[in-house]
Short mmCIF file of C-alpha atoms and ligand atoms in Angstrom, two decimals:
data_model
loop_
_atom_site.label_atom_id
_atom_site.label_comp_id
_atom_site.label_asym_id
_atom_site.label_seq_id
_atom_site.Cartn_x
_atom_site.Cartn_y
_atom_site.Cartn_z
CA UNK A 1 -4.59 32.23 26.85
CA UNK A 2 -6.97 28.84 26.26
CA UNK A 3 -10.09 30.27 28.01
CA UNK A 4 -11.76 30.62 25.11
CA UNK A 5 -11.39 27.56 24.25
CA UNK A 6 -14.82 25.06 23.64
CA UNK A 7 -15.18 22.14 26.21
CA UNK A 8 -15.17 18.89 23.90
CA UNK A 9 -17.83 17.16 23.92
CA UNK A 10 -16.49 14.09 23.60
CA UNK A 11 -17.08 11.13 20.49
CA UNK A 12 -20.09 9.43 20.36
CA UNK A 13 -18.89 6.02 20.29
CA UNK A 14 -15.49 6.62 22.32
CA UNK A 15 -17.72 8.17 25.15
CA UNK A 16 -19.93 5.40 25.24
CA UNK A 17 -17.25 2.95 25.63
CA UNK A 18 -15.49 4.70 28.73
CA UNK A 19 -18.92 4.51 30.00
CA UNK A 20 -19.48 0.46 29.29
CA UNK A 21 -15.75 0.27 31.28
CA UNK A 22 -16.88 1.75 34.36
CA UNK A 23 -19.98 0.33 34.35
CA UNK A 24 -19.92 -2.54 37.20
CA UNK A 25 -22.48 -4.94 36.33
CA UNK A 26 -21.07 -8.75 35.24
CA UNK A 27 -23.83 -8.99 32.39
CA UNK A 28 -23.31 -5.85 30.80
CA UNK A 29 -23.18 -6.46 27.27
CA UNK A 30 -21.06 -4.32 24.96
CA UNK A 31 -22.53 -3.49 21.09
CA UNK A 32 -20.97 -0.40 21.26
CA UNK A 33 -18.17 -0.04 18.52
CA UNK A 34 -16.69 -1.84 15.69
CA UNK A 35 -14.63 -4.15 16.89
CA UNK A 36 -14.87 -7.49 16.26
CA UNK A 37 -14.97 -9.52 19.24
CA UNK A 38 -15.05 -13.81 19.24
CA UNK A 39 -17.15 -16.07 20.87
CA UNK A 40 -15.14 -15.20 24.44
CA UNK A 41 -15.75 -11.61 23.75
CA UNK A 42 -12.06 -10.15 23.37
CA UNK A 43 -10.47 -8.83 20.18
CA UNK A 44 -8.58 -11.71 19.18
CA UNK A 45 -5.51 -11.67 16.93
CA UNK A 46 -5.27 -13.21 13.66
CA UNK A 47 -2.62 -16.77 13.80
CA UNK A 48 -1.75 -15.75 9.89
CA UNK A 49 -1.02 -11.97 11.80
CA UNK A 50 0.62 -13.39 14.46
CA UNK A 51 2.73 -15.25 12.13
CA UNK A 52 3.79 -12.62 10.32
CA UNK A 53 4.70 -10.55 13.69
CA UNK A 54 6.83 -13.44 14.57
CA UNK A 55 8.85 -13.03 11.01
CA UNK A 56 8.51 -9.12 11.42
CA UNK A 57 10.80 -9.71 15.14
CA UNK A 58 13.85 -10.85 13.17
CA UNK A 59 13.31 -8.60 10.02
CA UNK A 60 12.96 -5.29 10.84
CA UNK A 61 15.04 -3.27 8.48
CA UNK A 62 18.64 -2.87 9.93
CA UNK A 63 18.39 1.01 9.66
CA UNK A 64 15.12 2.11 11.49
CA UNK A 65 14.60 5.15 8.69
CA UNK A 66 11.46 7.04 7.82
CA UNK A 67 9.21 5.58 5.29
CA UNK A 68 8.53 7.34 1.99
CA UNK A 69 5.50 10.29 2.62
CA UNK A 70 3.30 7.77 0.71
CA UNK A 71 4.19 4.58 2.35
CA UNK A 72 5.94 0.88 2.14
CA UNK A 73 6.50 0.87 -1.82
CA UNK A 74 5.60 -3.45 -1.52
CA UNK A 75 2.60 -2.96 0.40
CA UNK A 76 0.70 -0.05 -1.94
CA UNK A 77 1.29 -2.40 -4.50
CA UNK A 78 -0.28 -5.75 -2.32
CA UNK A 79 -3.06 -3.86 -1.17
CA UNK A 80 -4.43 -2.35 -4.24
CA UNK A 81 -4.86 -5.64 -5.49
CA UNK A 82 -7.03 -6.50 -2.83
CA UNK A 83 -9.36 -3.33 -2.89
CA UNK A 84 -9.41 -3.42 -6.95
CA UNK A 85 -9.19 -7.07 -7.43
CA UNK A 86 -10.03 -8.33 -11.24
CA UNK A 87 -10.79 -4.75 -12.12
CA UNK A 88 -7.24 -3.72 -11.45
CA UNK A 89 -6.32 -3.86 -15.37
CA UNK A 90 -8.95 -1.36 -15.83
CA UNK A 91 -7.57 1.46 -13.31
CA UNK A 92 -3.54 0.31 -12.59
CA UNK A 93 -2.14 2.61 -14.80
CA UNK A 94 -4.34 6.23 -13.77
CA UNK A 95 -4.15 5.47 -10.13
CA UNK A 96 -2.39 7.17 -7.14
CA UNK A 97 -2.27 5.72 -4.09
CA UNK A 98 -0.53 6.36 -0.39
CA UNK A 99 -0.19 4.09 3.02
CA UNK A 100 -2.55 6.08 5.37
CA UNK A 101 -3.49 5.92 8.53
CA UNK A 102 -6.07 3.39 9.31
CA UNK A 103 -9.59 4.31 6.95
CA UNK A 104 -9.83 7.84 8.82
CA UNK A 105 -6.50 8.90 8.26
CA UNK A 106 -7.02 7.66 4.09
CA UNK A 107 -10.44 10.23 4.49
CA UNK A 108 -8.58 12.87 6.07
CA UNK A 109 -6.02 13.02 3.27
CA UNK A 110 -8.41 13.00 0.63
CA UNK A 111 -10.94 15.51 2.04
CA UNK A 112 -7.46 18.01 2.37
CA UNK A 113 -6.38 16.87 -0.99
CA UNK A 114 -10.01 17.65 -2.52
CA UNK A 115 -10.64 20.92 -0.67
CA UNK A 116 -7.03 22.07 -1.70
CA UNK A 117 -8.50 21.20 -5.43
CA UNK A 118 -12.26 21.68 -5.47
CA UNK A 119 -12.37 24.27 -3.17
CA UNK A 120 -16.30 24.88 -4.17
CA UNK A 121 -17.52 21.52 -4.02
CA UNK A 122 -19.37 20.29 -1.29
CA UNK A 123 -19.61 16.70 0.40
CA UNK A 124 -23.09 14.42 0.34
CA UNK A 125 -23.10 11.87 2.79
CA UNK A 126 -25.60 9.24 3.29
CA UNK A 127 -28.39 9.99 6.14
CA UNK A 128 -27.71 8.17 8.43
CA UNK A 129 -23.54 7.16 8.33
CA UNK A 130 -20.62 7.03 10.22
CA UNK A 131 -20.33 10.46 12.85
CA UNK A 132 -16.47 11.05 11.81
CA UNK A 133 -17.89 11.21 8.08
CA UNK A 134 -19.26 14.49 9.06
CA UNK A 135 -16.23 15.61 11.31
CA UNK A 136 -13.34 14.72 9.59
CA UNK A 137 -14.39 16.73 6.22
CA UNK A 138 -15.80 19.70 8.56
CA UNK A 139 -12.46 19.67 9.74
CA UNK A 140 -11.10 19.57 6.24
CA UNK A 141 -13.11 23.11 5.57
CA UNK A 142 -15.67 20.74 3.41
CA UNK A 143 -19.55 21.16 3.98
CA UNK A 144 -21.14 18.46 4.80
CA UNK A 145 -24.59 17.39 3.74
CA UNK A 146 -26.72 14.77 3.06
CA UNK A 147 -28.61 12.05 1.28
CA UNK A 148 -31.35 9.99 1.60
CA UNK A 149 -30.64 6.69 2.58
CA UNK A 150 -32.39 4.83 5.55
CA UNK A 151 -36.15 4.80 6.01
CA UNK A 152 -37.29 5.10 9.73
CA UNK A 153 -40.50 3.11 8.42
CA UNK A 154 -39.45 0.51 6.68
CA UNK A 155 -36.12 -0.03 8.38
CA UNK A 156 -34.94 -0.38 4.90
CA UNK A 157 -33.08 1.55 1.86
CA UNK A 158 -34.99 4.50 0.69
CA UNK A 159 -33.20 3.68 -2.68
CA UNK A 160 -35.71 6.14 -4.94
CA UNK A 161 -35.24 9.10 -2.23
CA UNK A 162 -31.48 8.81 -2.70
CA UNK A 163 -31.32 8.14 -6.08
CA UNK A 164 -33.66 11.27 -6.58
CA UNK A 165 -31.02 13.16 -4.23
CA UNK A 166 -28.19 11.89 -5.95
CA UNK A 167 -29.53 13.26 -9.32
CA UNK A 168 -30.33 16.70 -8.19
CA UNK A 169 -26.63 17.25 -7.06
CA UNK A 170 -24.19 19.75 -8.82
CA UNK A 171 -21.27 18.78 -11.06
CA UNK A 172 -17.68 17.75 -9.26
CA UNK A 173 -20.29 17.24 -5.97
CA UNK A 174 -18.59 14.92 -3.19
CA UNK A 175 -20.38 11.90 -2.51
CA UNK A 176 -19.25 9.61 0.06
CA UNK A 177 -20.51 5.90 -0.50
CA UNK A 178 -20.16 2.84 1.65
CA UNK A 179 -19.30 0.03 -1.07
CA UNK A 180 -19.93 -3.04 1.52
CA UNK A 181 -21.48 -3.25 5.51
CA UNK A 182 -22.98 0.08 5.73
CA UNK A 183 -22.15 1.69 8.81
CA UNK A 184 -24.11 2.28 10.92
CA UNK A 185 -27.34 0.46 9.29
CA UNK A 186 -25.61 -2.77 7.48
CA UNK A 187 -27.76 -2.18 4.85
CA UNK A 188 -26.59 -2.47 1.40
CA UNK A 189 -26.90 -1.54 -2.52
CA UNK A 190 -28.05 -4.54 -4.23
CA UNK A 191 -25.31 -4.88 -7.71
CA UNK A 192 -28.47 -3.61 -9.98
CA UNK A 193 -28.80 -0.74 -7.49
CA UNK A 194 -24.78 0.07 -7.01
CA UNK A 195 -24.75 0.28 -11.42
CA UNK A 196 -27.63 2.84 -11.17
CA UNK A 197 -25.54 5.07 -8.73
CA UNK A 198 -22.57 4.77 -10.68
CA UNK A 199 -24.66 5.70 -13.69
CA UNK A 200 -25.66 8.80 -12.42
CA UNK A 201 -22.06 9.84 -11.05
CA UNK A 202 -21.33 9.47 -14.71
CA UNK A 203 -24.28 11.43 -15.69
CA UNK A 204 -23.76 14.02 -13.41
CA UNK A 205 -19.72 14.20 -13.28
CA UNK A 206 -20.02 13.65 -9.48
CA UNK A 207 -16.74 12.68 -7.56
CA UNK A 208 -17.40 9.36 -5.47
CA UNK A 209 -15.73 8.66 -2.58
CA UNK A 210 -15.28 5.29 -1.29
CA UNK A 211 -14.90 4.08 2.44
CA UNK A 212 -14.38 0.63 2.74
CA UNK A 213 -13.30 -0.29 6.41
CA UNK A 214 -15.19 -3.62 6.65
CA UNK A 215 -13.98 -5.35 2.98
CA UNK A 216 -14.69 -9.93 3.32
CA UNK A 217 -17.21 -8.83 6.13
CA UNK A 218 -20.48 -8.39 4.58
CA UNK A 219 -20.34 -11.67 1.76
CA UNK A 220 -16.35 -11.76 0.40
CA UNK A 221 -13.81 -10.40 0.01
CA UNK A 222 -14.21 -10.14 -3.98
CA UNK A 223 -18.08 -9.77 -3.21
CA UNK A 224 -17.84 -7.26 -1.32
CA UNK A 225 -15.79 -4.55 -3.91
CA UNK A 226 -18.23 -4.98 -6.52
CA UNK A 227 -19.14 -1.11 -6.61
CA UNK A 228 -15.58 -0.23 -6.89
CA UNK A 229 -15.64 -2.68 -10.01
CA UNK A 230 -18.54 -0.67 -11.40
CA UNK A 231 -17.37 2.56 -10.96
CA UNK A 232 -13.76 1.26 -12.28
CA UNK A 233 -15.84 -0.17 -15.21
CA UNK A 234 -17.76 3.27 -16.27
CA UNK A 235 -14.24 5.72 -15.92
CA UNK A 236 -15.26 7.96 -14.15
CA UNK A 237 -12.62 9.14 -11.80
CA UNK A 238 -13.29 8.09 -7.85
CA UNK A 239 -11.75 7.82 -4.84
CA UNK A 240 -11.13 5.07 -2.43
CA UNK A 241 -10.66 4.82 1.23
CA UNK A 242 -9.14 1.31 2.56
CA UNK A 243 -8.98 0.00 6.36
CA UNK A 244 -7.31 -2.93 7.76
CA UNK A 245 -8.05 -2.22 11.44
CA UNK A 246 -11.21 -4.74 11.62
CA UNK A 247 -9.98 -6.85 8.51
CA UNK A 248 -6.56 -7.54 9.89
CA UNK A 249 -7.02 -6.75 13.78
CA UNK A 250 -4.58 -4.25 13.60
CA UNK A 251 -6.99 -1.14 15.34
CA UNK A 252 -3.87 0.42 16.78
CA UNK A 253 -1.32 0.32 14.14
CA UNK A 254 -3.32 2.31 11.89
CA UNK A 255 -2.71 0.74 8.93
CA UNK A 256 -4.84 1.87 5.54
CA UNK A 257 -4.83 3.37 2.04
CA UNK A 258 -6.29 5.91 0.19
CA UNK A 259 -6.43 5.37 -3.69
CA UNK A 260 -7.05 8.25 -6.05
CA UNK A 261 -8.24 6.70 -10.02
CA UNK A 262 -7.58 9.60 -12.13
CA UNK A 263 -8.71 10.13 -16.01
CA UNK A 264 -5.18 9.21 -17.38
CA UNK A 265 -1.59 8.05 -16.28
CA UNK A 266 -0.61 11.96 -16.51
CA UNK A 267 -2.78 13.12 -14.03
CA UNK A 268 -2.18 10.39 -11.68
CA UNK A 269 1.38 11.70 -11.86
CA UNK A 270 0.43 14.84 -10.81
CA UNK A 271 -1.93 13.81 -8.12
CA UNK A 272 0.88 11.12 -6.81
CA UNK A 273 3.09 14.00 -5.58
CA UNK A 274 -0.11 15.88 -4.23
CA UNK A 275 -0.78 13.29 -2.10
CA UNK A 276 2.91 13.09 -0.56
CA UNK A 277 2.69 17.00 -0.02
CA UNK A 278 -0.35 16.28 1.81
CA UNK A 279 0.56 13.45 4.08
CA UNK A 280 4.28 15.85 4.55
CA UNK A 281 2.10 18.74 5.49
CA UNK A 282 -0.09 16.34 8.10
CA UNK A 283 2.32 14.08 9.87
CA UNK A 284 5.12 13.97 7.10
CA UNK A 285 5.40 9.88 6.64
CA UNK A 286 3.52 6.83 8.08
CA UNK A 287 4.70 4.34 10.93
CA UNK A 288 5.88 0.97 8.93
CA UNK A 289 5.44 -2.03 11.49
CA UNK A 290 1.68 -2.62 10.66
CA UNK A 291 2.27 -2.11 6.76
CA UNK A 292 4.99 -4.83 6.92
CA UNK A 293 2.80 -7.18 8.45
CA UNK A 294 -0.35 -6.85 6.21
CA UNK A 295 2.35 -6.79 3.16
CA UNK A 296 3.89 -9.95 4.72
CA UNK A 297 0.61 -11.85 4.61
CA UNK A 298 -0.32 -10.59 1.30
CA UNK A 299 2.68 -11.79 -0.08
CA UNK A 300 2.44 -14.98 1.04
CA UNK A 301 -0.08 -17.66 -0.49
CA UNK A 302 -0.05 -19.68 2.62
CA UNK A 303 -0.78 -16.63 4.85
CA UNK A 304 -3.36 -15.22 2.34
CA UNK A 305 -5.29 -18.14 2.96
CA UNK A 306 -4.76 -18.87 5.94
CA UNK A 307 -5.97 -15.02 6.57
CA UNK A 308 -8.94 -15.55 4.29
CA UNK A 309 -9.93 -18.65 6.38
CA UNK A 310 -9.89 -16.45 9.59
CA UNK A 311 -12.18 -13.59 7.92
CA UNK A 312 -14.48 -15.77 6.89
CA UNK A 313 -14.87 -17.69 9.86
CA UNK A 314 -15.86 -14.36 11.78
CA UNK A 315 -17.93 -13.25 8.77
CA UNK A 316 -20.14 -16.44 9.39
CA UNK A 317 -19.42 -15.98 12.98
CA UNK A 318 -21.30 -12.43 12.78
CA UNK A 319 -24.56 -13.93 10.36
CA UNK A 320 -24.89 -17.49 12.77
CA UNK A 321 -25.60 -14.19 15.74
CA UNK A 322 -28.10 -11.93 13.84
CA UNK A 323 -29.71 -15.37 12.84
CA UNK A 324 -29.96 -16.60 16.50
CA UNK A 325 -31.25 -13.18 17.37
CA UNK A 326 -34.14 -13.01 15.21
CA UNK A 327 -34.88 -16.20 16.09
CA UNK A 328 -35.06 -15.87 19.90
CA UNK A 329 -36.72 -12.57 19.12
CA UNK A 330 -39.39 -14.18 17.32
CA UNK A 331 -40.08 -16.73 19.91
CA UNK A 332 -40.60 -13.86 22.82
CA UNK A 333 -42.06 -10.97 20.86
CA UNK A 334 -43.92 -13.13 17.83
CA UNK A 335 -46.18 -9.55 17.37
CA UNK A 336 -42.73 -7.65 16.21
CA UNK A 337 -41.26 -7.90 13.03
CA UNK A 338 -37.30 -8.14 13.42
CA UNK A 339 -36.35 -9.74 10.16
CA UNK A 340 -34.87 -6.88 9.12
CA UNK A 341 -31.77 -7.38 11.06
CA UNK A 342 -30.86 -10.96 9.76
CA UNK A 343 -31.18 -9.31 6.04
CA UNK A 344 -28.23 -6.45 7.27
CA UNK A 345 -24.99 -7.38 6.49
CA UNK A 346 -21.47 -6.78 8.50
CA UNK A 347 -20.25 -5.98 11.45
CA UNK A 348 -23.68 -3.62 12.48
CA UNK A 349 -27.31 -3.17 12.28
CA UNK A 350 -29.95 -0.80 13.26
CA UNK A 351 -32.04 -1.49 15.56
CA UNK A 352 -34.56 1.60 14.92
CA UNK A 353 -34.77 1.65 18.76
CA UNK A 354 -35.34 5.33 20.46
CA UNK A 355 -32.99 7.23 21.80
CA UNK A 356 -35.48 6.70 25.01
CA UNK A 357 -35.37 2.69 24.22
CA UNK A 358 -31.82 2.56 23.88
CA UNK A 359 -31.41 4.66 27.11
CA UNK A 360 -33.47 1.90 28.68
CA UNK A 361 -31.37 -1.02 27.25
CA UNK A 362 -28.42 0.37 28.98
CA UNK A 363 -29.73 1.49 32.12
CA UNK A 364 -32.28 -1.36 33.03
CA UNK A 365 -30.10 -4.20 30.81
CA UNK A 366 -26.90 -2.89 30.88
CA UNK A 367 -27.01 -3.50 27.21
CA UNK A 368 -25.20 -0.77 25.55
CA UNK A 369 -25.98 1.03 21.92
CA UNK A 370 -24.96 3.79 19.94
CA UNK A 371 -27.64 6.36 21.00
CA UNK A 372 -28.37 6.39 17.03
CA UNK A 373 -29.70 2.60 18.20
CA UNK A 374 -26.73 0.87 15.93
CA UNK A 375 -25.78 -2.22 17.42
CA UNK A 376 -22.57 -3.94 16.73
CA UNK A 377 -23.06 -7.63 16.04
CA UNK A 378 -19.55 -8.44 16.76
CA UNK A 379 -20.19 -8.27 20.47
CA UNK A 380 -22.87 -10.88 20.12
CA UNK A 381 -22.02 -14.30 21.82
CA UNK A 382 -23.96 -17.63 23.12
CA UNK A 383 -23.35 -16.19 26.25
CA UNK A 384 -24.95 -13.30 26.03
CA UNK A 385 -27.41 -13.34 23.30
CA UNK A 386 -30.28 -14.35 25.47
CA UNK A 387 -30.35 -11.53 27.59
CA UNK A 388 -29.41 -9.37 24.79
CA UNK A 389 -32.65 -10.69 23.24
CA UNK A 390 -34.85 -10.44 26.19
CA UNK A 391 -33.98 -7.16 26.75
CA UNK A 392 -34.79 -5.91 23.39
CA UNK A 393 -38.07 -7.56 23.52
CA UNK A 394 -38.63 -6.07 27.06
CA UNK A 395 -38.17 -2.25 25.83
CA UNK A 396 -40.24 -2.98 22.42
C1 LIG B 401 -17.05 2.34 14.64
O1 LIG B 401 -17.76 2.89 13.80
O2 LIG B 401 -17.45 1.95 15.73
C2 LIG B 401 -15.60 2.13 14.33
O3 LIG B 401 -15.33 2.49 13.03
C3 LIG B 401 -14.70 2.73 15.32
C4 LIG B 401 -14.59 4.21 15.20
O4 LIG B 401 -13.51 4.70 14.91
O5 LIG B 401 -15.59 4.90 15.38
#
């Protein structure tokens, strides 16, 4: 019966990760996904988190029911602020919005949602981005293509190339955009450069859609949603993808949103009950526990803060590393240029190593990279750093 089915071939960053497990060196040094890990290297937990999973213990509903299809009614309304901010006025009353699960799950809802309803338009994602980008709207039935975005060269934005590729684009295209920390290259729209985009999604009638996973980690939390206050500002309608796995250390609750900002309060209506029928027809309604606790911070001033004081700290945490690094990579390798990773922001950068380079930082280091040679900055410590460094300079 299942012999015709493909072998998989496993994720690219998953697979990688098994690997760094088994691997039995003590120095091994993992910059393999995005988590973020602390100074000690673990994942650590959030105290303003941890507080709110201490008031979650004794205030767990008293009948355990299913949550509405589109989620905790308190916490759509808590987290929209955060993703929308001082723009909220201008989008509140067109939007739709449902809990989802983690960032994917928000993407996997919208890419069903827009191939039920644009069944002809295709998706434009930036060259290089996130793998599941490309898989999860395959999945959906939604070509995937691309546009320009990094240059190999100059290790920087090719903002002219995708600008040029942007314009050339049919009406209703897809185009996925990474509104803060670019993964996997950390490297960003300037606010002049975000207003041009938006411009020509106006121009064009292009649908943009939003994934923002790493929101307070590239310069603020406010900062870092000024695209989504641009595109709010010109109204056209856009999508939004939210994640609270990194920004909240909740990876395995799956906790995230996906907003829809329609033309008018009618059509949000409308597109309010197609998002329930899609999250009924995927898993039917969302788990509650990590809703409740992000809701229960957000609620709270003292928790917000608190919370805000913790992102920040690893947001500084994260720039003090790439800092250090081009520093110590300056002082071995003075003949290589490696600014370019201190001006990335978030939780990655790219190295522009080879795929034979990077092969040779994990088997000769045991330093271990995404094959596409994105590092994740997170797993930078004081304890490792040095040998991070001297291996990079070693295979450059
Ligand atoms: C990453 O890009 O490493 C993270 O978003 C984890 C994942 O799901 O791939």
């Amino acid at each position: 019966m299942f012999e015709h089915v493909d072998a998989y071939a496993g994720d690219p960053i998953f697979s990688l990760v098994e690997q760094f497990m088994k691997d039995p060196r003590e120095n091994k040094v993992n910059l393999t996904i995005g988590f973020y890990f602390d100074e000690d290297g673990k994942v650590p937990n959030f105290s303003s988190v941890d507080k709110a999973k201490v008031w979650a213990a004794d205030n767990l509903p008293a009948s355990p029911v299913y949550l509405p299809m589109d989620g905790l009614p308190d916490y759509r309304v808590a987290v929209k602020s955060l993703a929308f901010g001082d723009a909220m006025p201008l989008v509140d009353s067109r939007l739709a919005s449902t809990q989802s699960l983690g960032g994917s799950g928000a993407l996997k809802v919208g890419a069903d949602l827009l191939k039920r309803y644009f069944p002809d338009s295709e998706l434009w994602v930036s060259d290089p981005t996130w793998e599941n980008h490309h898989s999860i709207f395959k999945g959906a039935g939604v070509k995937v293509n691309t546009y320009r975005y990094y240059n190999p060269q100059t290790k920087m934005l090719d903002f002219s190339g995708m600008l040029e590729d942007l314009n050339q684009l049919p009406e209703r295209a897809i185009v996925l955009l990474h509104p803060c920390c670019h993964n996997p290259t950390g490297i960003d729209l300037t606010n002049e450069q975000w207003q041009q985009v938006v411009d020509v999604v106006k121009q064009r009638n292009l649908l943009a859609f939003f994934d923002m996973a790493y929101q307070g980690f590239g310069f603020g939390l406010n900062e870092d949603t000024q695209a989504i206050k641009l595109m709010a500002e010109s109204g056209q309608p856009f999508l939004l993808a939210q994640s609270f796995s990194k920004i909240f250390s909740l990876y395995s609750e799956r906790v995230g949103a996906l907003y829809v900002v329609c033309e008018s309060p009618e059509t949000a209506e409308t597109i309010q009950g197609q998002l329930k029928f899609t999250v009924r027809t995927n898993y039917s309604t969302p788990p509650s526990f990590g809703a409740r606790l992000v809701n229960h911070v957000l609620a709270s001033d003292a928790l917000t803060d608190e919370w805000k004081t913790e992102l920040e700290a690893m947001r500084e945490r994260m720039h003090t590393m790439r800092q250090q690094l081009v520093a110590k990579l300056g002082e071995l390798r003075p003949d290589v240029d490696f600014s370019y990773l201190a001006t990335q922001v978030g939780m990655f950068s790219y190295t522009g190593f080879s795929p034979e380079q990077i092969k040779r930082l994990k088997d000769e280091f045991g330093v271990y990279l995404i094959a596409s040679g994105r590092m994740c900055v997170a797993g930078l410590n004081t304890r490792n750093i040095d040998a991070t460094a001297k291996a990079f300079a070693a295979v450059c």
